[in-house]
Amino acid sequence: MSIDSSISPANFLGFLSLLAYILTLLPSSLRIGFPVFKKAKFIANLLKYRRQLGILAFLVALVHVVLIVIKRNVDLFDLQTYSISVEGTASLIIFALLAFTSNDWSVKKLKKNWRRLHQLTYTAIFFLFWHIQEKMSGHWNLLTPVELICMTAIIALFLKRRWIEYQKQYYQQAKK
Ligand code: HEM
């Protein structure tokens, strides 16, 4: 398979949104998966700007979609547009829900449900992996392998984190 060296602005924005999203996932996944990172300064900085990064990921993804819509000459207000990419639309809805509730007011109002809602961020990992490999199938550019490698790494990190959390819970229950 040949790799295209030209990258359209829409694709570049898809890449940037993905990058910002991955940065929001890194702190907690790295701290639990690899405790040596617990006190790392870059983790503390990523945690500090996590909300802003999430909002940025949503806004950039929105422009990615608008540019795709313009390129394909389809109507943004026609539901058919979103069937171009069901998994992309699902990811965008998740990004929107997270962006709109990334504030202290929502944390207070939604209480326990806020945590539940924000767990959706992990569902988006799988939707986005599907999105990239499906939409770019047969016409990869220089960004596509980088995106797929990053997504595979973040999925592995997420699974490691879930395994550690499951073990902790199992031993705590066994102690009771
Ligand atoms: C959170 C939302 C989304 C993110 C983060 C995202 C990200 C991406 C990324 C990273 C790529 C691959 C770029 C490359 O390797 O060059 C891509 C491709 C694509 N996306 Fe999205 N996307 C999102 C939502 C959507 C939605 C809602 C649609 C359509 C309604 C869409 C349509 C497409 C299409 C058609 C392509 C392939 C472009 C091509 O053929 O070159 N995306 N997206």
PDB file of N, CA, C and O and ligand atoms in Angstrom, residues 7-8 10-18 21 57-58 61-62 64-65 68-69 71-72 81-93 95 128 131-132 135-136 139-141 143-145 147, ligand 1:
ATOM      1  N   ILE A   7      -1.564  16.096   2.822  1.00  0.00           N
ATOM      2  CA  ILE A   7      -2.536  15.996   3.928  1.00  0.00           C
ATOM      3  C   ILE A   7      -3.502  17.171   3.823  1.00  0.00           C
ATOM      4  O   ILE A   7      -3.066  18.332   3.815  1.00  0.00           O
ATOM      5  N   SER A   8      -4.799  16.888   3.753  1.00  0.00           N
ATOM      6  CA  SER A   8      -5.773  17.980   3.628  1.00  0.00           C
ATOM      7  C   SER A   8      -5.964  18.652   4.991  1.00  0.00           C
ATOM      8  O   SER A   8      -5.737  18.015   6.033  1.00  0.00           O
ATOM      9  N   ALA A  10      -8.684  19.241   6.534  1.00  0.00           N
ATOM     10  CA  ALA A  10      -9.689  18.488   7.309  1.00  0.00           C
ATOM     11  C   ALA A  10      -9.014  17.326   8.035  1.00  0.00           C
ATOM     12  O   ALA A  10      -9.254  17.095   9.230  1.00  0.00           O
ATOM     13  N   ASN A  11      -8.149  16.621   7.330  1.00  0.00           N
ATOM     14  CA  ASN A  11      -7.465  15.472   7.934  1.00  0.00           C
ATOM     15  C   ASN A  11      -6.504  15.919   9.028  1.00  0.00           C
ATOM     16  O   ASN A  11      -6.375  15.268  10.066  1.00  0.00           O
ATOM     17  N   PHE A  12      -5.809  17.037   8.783  1.00  0.00           N
ATOM     18  CA  PHE A  12      -4.862  17.543   9.772  1.00  0.00           C
ATOM     19  C   PHE A  12      -5.601  17.917  11.063  1.00  0.00           C
ATOM     20  O   PHE A  12      -5.133  17.641  12.166  1.00  0.00           O
ATOM     21  N   LEU A  13      -6.797  18.509  10.906  1.00  0.00           N
ATOM     22  CA  LEU A  13      -7.566  18.882  12.102  1.00  0.00           C
ATOM     23  C   LEU A  13      -8.070  17.641  12.842  1.00  0.00           C
ATOM     24  O   LEU A  13      -8.119  17.622  14.073  1.00  0.00           O
ATOM     25  N   GLY A  14      -8.430  16.596  12.079  1.00  0.00           N
ATOM     26  CA  GLY A  14      -8.824  15.321  12.706  1.00  0.00           C
ATOM     27  C   GLY A  14      -7.679  14.819  13.568  1.00  0.00           C
ATOM     28  O   GLY A  14      -7.867  14.391  14.709  1.00  0.00           O
ATOM     29  N   PHE A  15      -6.447  14.917  13.023  1.00  0.00           N
ATOM     30  CA  PHE A  15      -5.243  14.483  13.741  1.00  0.00           C
ATOM     31  C   PHE A  15      -5.035  15.316  15.018  1.00  0.00           C
ATOM     32  O   PHE A  15      -4.775  14.779  16.095  1.00  0.00           O
ATOM     33  N   LEU A  16      -5.193  16.654  14.881  1.00  0.00           N
ATOM     34  CA  LEU A  16      -4.974  17.534  16.049  1.00  0.00           C
ATOM     35  C   LEU A  16      -5.989  17.257  17.161  1.00  0.00           C
ATOM     36  O   LEU A  16      -5.641  17.240  18.345  1.00  0.00           O
ATOM     37  N   SER A  17      -7.242  17.037  16.744  1.00  0.00           N
ATOM     38  CA  SER A  17      -8.287  16.755  17.729  1.00  0.00           C
ATOM     39  C   SER A  17      -7.954  15.454  18.476  1.00  0.00           C
ATOM     40  O   SER A  17      -8.067  15.374  19.706  1.00  0.00           O
ATOM     41  N   LEU A  18      -7.507  14.467  17.698  1.00  0.00           N
ATOM     42  CA  LEU A  18      -7.141  13.170  18.289  1.00  0.00           C
ATOM     43  C   LEU A  18      -6.000  13.332  19.299  1.00  0.00           C
ATOM     44  O   LEU A  18      -6.012  12.747  20.380  1.00  0.00           O
ATOM     45  N   TYR A  21      -7.223  14.917  22.450  1.00  0.00           N
ATOM     46  CA  TYR A  21      -8.014  13.913  23.184  1.00  0.00           C
ATOM     47  C   TYR A  21      -7.091  12.911  23.902  1.00  0.00           C
ATOM     48  O   TYR A  21      -7.293  12.603  25.077  1.00  0.00           O
ATOM     49  N   ALA A  57     -10.267  19.633  21.918  1.00  0.00           N
ATOM     50  CA  ALA A  57     -10.458  18.435  21.079  1.00  0.00           C
ATOM     51  C   ALA A  57     -11.834  18.491  20.419  1.00  0.00           C
ATOM     52  O   ALA A  57     -11.971  18.191  19.226  1.00  0.00           O
ATOM     53  N   PHE A  58     -12.862  18.907  21.182  1.00  0.00           N
ATOM     54  CA  PHE A  58     -14.217  18.988  20.621  1.00  0.00           C
ATOM     55  C   PHE A  58     -14.295  20.056  19.527  1.00  0.00           C
ATOM     56  O   PHE A  58     -14.794  19.796  18.422  1.00  0.00           O
ATOM     57  N   ALA A  61     -12.471  19.034  16.415  1.00  0.00           N
ATOM     58  CA  ALA A  61     -13.194  17.948  15.716  1.00  0.00           C
ATOM     59  C   ALA A  61     -14.383  18.529  14.953  1.00  0.00           C
ATOM     60  O   ALA A  61     -14.698  18.096  13.833  1.00  0.00           O
ATOM     61  N   LEU A  62     -15.019  19.556  15.542  1.00  0.00           N
ATOM     62  CA  LEU A  62     -16.173  20.196  14.892  1.00  0.00           C
ATOM     63  C   LEU A  62     -15.740  20.835  13.569  1.00  0.00           C
ATOM     64  O   LEU A  62     -16.414  20.707  12.543  1.00  0.00           O
ATOM     65  N   HIS A  64     -13.142  19.948  11.817  1.00  0.00           N
ATOM     66  CA  HIS A  64     -12.809  18.803  10.937  1.00  0.00           C
ATOM     67  C   HIS A  64     -14.069  18.365  10.178  1.00  0.00           C
ATOM     68  O   HIS A  64     -14.054  18.207   8.959  1.00  0.00           O
ATOM     69  N   VAL A  65     -15.192  18.239  10.921  1.00  0.00           N
ATOM     70  CA  VAL A  65     -16.446  17.783  10.309  1.00  0.00           C
ATOM     71  C   VAL A  65     -16.956  18.829   9.307  1.00  0.00           C
ATOM     72  O   VAL A  65     -17.357  18.488   8.190  1.00  0.00           O
ATOM     73  N   ILE A  68     -15.022  18.589   6.144  1.00  0.00           N
ATOM     74  CA  ILE A  68     -15.374  17.371   5.391  1.00  0.00           C
ATOM     75  C   ILE A  68     -16.706  17.613   4.664  1.00  0.00           C
ATOM     76  O   ILE A  68     -16.874  17.271   3.496  1.00  0.00           O
ATOM     77  N   VAL A  69     -17.645  18.251   5.393  1.00  0.00           N
ATOM     78  CA  VAL A  69     -18.975  18.531   4.837  1.00  0.00           C
ATOM     79  C   VAL A  69     -18.845  19.467   3.628  1.00  0.00           C
ATOM     80  O   VAL A  69     -19.448  19.246   2.578  1.00  0.00           O
ATOM     81  N   LYS A  71     -16.121  19.891   1.753  1.00  0.00           N
ATOM     82  CA  LYS A  71     -15.401  19.180   0.692  1.00  0.00           C
ATOM     83  C   LYS A  71     -16.333  18.254  -0.086  1.00  0.00           C
ATOM     84  O   LYS A  71     -16.270  18.150  -1.299  1.00  0.00           O
ATOM     85  N   ARG A  72     -17.247  17.611   0.664  1.00  0.00           N
ATOM     86  CA  ARG A  72     -18.140  16.639   0.009  1.00  0.00           C
ATOM     87  C   ARG A  72     -19.431  17.278  -0.463  1.00  0.00           C
ATOM     88  O   ARG A  72     -20.336  16.588  -0.951  1.00  0.00           O
ATOM     89  N   THR A  81     -26.016  13.332   6.343  1.00  0.00           N
ATOM     90  CA  THR A  81     -24.601  13.721   6.429  1.00  0.00           C
ATOM     91  C   THR A  81     -23.872  12.877   7.464  1.00  0.00           C
ATOM     92  O   THR A  81     -22.740  12.462   7.268  1.00  0.00           O
ATOM     93  N   TYR A  82     -24.572  12.628   8.592  1.00  0.00           N
ATOM     94  CA  TYR A  82     -23.918  11.964   9.714  1.00  0.00           C
ATOM     95  C   TYR A  82     -23.795  10.461   9.496  1.00  0.00           C
ATOM     96  O   TYR A  82     -23.055   9.783  10.197  1.00  0.00           O
ATOM     97  N   SER A  83     -24.548   9.957   8.458  1.00  0.00           N
ATOM     98  CA  SER A  83     -24.389   8.528   8.150  1.00  0.00           C
ATOM     99  C   SER A  83     -23.103   8.310   7.348  1.00  0.00           C
ATOM    100  O   SER A  83     -22.677   7.184   7.146  1.00  0.00           O
ATOM    101  N   ILE A  84     -22.435   9.408   6.919  1.00  0.00           N
ATOM    102  CA  ILE A  84     -21.105   9.284   6.290  1.00  0.00           C
ATOM    103  C   ILE A  84     -20.191   8.568   7.289  1.00  0.00           C
ATOM    104  O   ILE A  84     -19.351   7.771   6.940  1.00  0.00           O
ATOM    105  N   SER A  85     -20.389   8.890   8.569  1.00  0.00           N
ATOM    106  CA  SER A  85     -19.554   8.286   9.594  1.00  0.00           C
ATOM    107  C   SER A  85     -20.332   8.171  10.899  1.00  0.00           C
ATOM    108  O   SER A  85     -20.366   9.114  11.693  1.00  0.00           O
ATOM    109  N   VAL A  86     -20.943   7.005  11.111  1.00  0.00           N
ATOM    110  CA  VAL A  86     -21.737   6.791  12.329  1.00  0.00           C
ATOM    111  C   VAL A  86     -20.818   6.829  13.555  1.00  0.00           C
ATOM    112  O   VAL A  86     -21.121   7.479  14.563  1.00  0.00           O
ATOM    113  N   GLU A  87     -19.632   6.177  13.418  1.00  0.00           N
ATOM    114  CA  GLU A  87     -18.723   6.108  14.579  1.00  0.00           C
ATOM    115  C   GLU A  87     -18.094   7.473  14.853  1.00  0.00           C
ATOM    116  O   GLU A  87     -17.876   7.830  16.010  1.00  0.00           O
ATOM    117  N   GLY A  88     -17.874   8.266  13.785  1.00  0.00           N
ATOM    118  CA  GLY A  88     -17.331   9.621  13.958  1.00  0.00           C
ATOM    119  C   GLY A  88     -18.371  10.494  14.653  1.00  0.00           C
ATOM    120  O   GLY A  88     -18.042  11.260  15.561  1.00  0.00           O
ATOM    121  N   THR A  89     -19.642  10.339  14.251  1.00  0.00           N
ATOM    122  CA  THR A  89     -20.717  11.130  14.860  1.00  0.00           C
ATOM    123  C   THR A  89     -20.875  10.753  16.336  1.00  0.00           C
ATOM    124  O   THR A  89     -21.027  11.639  17.187  1.00  0.00           O
ATOM    125  N   ALA A  90     -20.784   9.446  16.638  1.00  0.00           N
ATOM    126  CA  ALA A  90     -20.897   9.007  18.041  1.00  0.00           C
ATOM    127  C   ALA A  90     -19.760   9.637  18.862  1.00  0.00           C
ATOM    128  O   ALA A  90     -19.981  10.132  19.970  1.00  0.00           O
ATOM    129  N   SER A  91     -18.545   9.668  18.286  1.00  0.00           N
ATOM    130  CA  SER A  91     -17.401  10.263  19.012  1.00  0.00           C
ATOM    131  C   SER A  91     -17.626  11.761  19.223  1.00  0.00           C
ATOM    132  O   SER A  91     -17.332  12.293  20.298  1.00  0.00           O
ATOM    133  N   LEU A  92     -18.171  12.422  18.180  1.00  0.00           N
ATOM    134  CA  LEU A  92     -18.393  13.868  18.281  1.00  0.00           C
ATOM    135  C   LEU A  92     -19.430  14.177  19.369  1.00  0.00           C
ATOM    136  O   LEU A  92     -19.277  15.143  20.121  1.00  0.00           O
ATOM    137  N   ILE A  93     -20.475  13.344  19.450  1.00  0.00           N
ATOM    138  CA  ILE A  93     -21.511  13.556  20.485  1.00  0.00           C
ATOM    139  C   ILE A  93     -20.882  13.376  21.873  1.00  0.00           C
ATOM    140  O   ILE A  93     -21.107  14.174  22.783  1.00  0.00           O
ATOM    141  N   PHE A  95     -17.683  13.803  22.641  1.00  0.00           N
ATOM    142  CA  PHE A  95     -16.802  14.968  22.870  1.00  0.00           C
ATOM    143  C   PHE A  95     -17.637  16.180  23.303  1.00  0.00           C
ATOM    144  O   PHE A  95     -17.240  16.934  24.182  1.00  0.00           O
ATOM    145  N   LEU A 128     -13.098   5.874  17.842  1.00  0.00           N
ATOM    146  CA  LEU A 128     -12.138   6.618  17.014  1.00  0.00           C
ATOM    147  C   LEU A 128     -11.153   5.694  16.303  1.00  0.00           C
ATOM    148  O   LEU A 128     -10.753   5.952  15.174  1.00  0.00           O
ATOM    149  N   HIS A 131     -13.095   4.556  13.465  1.00  0.00           N
ATOM    150  CA  HIS A 131     -13.260   5.676  12.534  1.00  0.00           C
ATOM    151  C   HIS A 131     -12.038   5.815  11.613  1.00  0.00           C
ATOM    152  O   HIS A 131     -12.176   5.865  10.393  1.00  0.00           O
ATOM    153  N   ILE A 132     -10.861   5.836  12.216  1.00  0.00           N
ATOM    154  CA  ILE A 132      -9.647   6.093  11.421  1.00  0.00           C
ATOM    155  C   ILE A 132      -9.370   4.923  10.483  1.00  0.00           C
ATOM    156  O   ILE A 132      -9.153   5.116   9.283  1.00  0.00           O
ATOM    157  N   LYS A 135     -12.292   4.878   7.749  1.00  0.00           N
ATOM    158  CA  LYS A 135     -12.356   6.018   6.822  1.00  0.00           C
ATOM    159  C   LYS A 135     -11.085   6.145   5.987  1.00  0.00           C
ATOM    160  O   LYS A 135     -11.123   6.647   4.870  1.00  0.00           O
ATOM    161  N   MET A 136      -9.937   5.715   6.531  1.00  0.00           N
ATOM    162  CA  MET A 136      -8.682   5.901   5.803  1.00  0.00           C
ATOM    163  C   MET A 136      -8.249   4.636   5.056  1.00  0.00           C
ATOM    164  O   MET A 136      -7.190   4.619   4.444  1.00  0.00           O
ATOM    165  N   HIS A 139      -6.312   4.505   1.611  1.00  0.00           N
ATOM    166  CA  HIS A 139      -5.656   5.767   1.207  1.00  0.00           C
ATOM    167  C   HIS A 139      -4.988   6.474   2.399  1.00  0.00           C
ATOM    168  O   HIS A 139      -5.240   7.632   2.681  1.00  0.00           O
ATOM    169  N   TRP A 140      -4.124   5.714   3.061  1.00  0.00           N
ATOM    170  CA  TRP A 140      -3.387   6.290   4.198  1.00  0.00           C
ATOM    171  C   TRP A 140      -2.522   7.462   3.747  1.00  0.00           C
ATOM    172  O   TRP A 140      -2.030   7.474   2.613  1.00  0.00           O
ATOM    173  N   ASN A 141      -2.350   8.432   4.655  1.00  0.00           N
ATOM    174  CA  ASN A 141      -1.335   9.475   4.439  1.00  0.00           C
ATOM    175  C   ASN A 141      -0.318   9.356   5.581  1.00  0.00           C
ATOM    176  O   ASN A 141      -0.391   8.414   6.378  1.00  0.00           O
ATOM    177  N   LEU A 143      -0.023  10.834   8.327  1.00  0.00           N
ATOM    178  CA  LEU A 143      -0.562  10.922   9.692  1.00  0.00           C
ATOM    179  C   LEU A 143      -1.225   9.621  10.143  1.00  0.00           C
ATOM    180  O   LEU A 143      -1.236   9.302  11.333  1.00  0.00           O
ATOM    181  N   THR A 144      -1.796   8.894   9.181  1.00  0.00           N
ATOM    182  CA  THR A 144      -2.620   7.726   9.533  1.00  0.00           C
ATOM    183  C   THR A 144      -1.875   6.671  10.371  1.00  0.00           C
ATOM    184  O   THR A 144      -2.393   6.269  11.429  1.00  0.00           O
ATOM    185  N   PRO A 145      -0.643   6.236   9.975  1.00  0.00           N
ATOM    186  CA  PRO A 145       0.031   5.245  10.833  1.00  0.00           C
ATOM    187  C   PRO A 145       0.342   5.796  12.228  1.00  0.00           C
ATOM    188  O   PRO A 145       0.233   5.065  13.222  1.00  0.00           O
ATOM    189  N   GLU A 147      -1.422   7.960  13.882  1.00  0.00           N
ATOM    190  CA  GLU A 147      -2.689   7.932  14.636  1.00  0.00           C
ATOM    191  C   GLU A 147      -3.004   6.517  15.121  1.00  0.00           C
ATOM    192  O   GLU A 147      -3.376   6.322  16.281  1.00  0.00           O
TER     193      GLU A 147
HETATM  194  C1  HEM B   1     -14.609  13.345  17.686  1.00  0.00           C
HETATM  195  C2  HEM B   1     -14.869  13.398  16.394  1.00  0.00           C
HETATM  196  C3  HEM B   1     -13.895  13.065  15.293  1.00  0.00           C
HETATM  197  C4  HEM B   1     -12.520  12.940  15.307  1.00  0.00           C
HETATM  198  C5  HEM B   1     -11.568  13.115  16.501  1.00  0.00           C
HETATM  199  C6  HEM B   1     -12.107  12.583  13.969  1.00  0.00           C
HETATM  200  C7  HEM B   1     -10.810  12.340  13.588  1.00  0.00           C
HETATM  201  C8  HEM B   1     -10.447  11.872  12.337  1.00  0.00           C
HETATM  202  C9  HEM B   1      -9.123  11.434  11.973  1.00  0.00           C
HETATM  203  C10 HEM B   1      -7.914  11.423  12.929  1.00  0.00           C
HETATM  204  C11 HEM B   1      -9.153  11.040  10.688  1.00  0.00           C
HETATM  205  C12 HEM B   1      -7.976  10.461   9.878  1.00  0.00           C
HETATM  206  C13 HEM B   1      -7.130  11.580   9.276  1.00  0.00           C
HETATM  207  C14 HEM B   1      -5.929  11.046   8.529  1.00  0.00           C
HETATM  208  O1  HEM B   1      -5.352  10.011   8.883  1.00  0.00           O
HETATM  209  O2  HEM B   1      -5.535  11.713   7.553  1.00  0.00           O
HETATM  210  C15 HEM B   1     -10.499  11.245  10.193  1.00  0.00           C
HETATM  211  C16 HEM B   1     -10.925  10.988   8.902  1.00  0.00           C
HETATM  212  C17 HEM B   1     -12.214  11.225   8.459  1.00  0.00           C
HETATM  213  N1  HEM B   1     -13.268  11.713   9.197  1.00  0.00           N
HETATM  214 FE1  HEM B   1     -13.246  12.145  11.163  1.00  0.00          FE
HETATM  215  N2  HEM B   1     -13.220  12.546  13.152  1.00  0.00           N
HETATM  216  C18 HEM B   1     -14.329  12.825  13.924  1.00  0.00           C
HETATM  217  C19 HEM B   1     -15.649  12.889  13.515  1.00  0.00           C
HETATM  218  C20 HEM B   1     -16.067  12.784  12.207  1.00  0.00           C
HETATM  219  C21 HEM B   1     -17.430  12.933  11.745  1.00  0.00           C
HETATM  220  C22 HEM B   1     -18.632  13.270  12.640  1.00  0.00           C
HETATM  221  C23 HEM B   1     -17.425  12.766  10.387  1.00  0.00           C
HETATM  222  C24 HEM B   1     -18.533  12.845   9.368  1.00  0.00           C
HETATM  223  C25 HEM B   1     -19.745  13.230   9.550  1.00  0.00           C
HETATM  224  C26 HEM B   1     -16.057  12.485   9.998  1.00  0.00           C
HETATM  225  C27 HEM B   1     -15.638  12.210   8.728  1.00  0.00           C
HETATM  226  C28 HEM B   1     -14.379  11.786   8.371  1.00  0.00           C
HETATM  227  C29 HEM B   1     -14.021  11.340   7.037  1.00  0.00           C
HETATM  228  C30 HEM B   1     -14.959  11.273   5.825  1.00  0.00           C
HETATM  229  C31 HEM B   1     -12.656  10.984   7.084  1.00  0.00           C
HETATM  230  C32 HEM B   1     -11.785  10.467   5.934  1.00  0.00           C
HETATM  231  C33 HEM B   1     -11.165  11.637   5.181  1.00  0.00           C
HETATM  232  C34 HEM B   1     -10.421  11.157   3.966  1.00  0.00           C
HETATM  233  O3  HEM B   1     -10.984  10.348   3.223  1.00  0.00           O
HETATM  234  O4  HEM B   1      -9.276  11.609   3.740  1.00  0.00           O
HETATM  235  N3  HEM B   1     -15.257  12.516  11.125  1.00  0.00           N
HETATM  236  N4  HEM B   1     -11.263  11.741  11.233  1.00  0.00           N
END
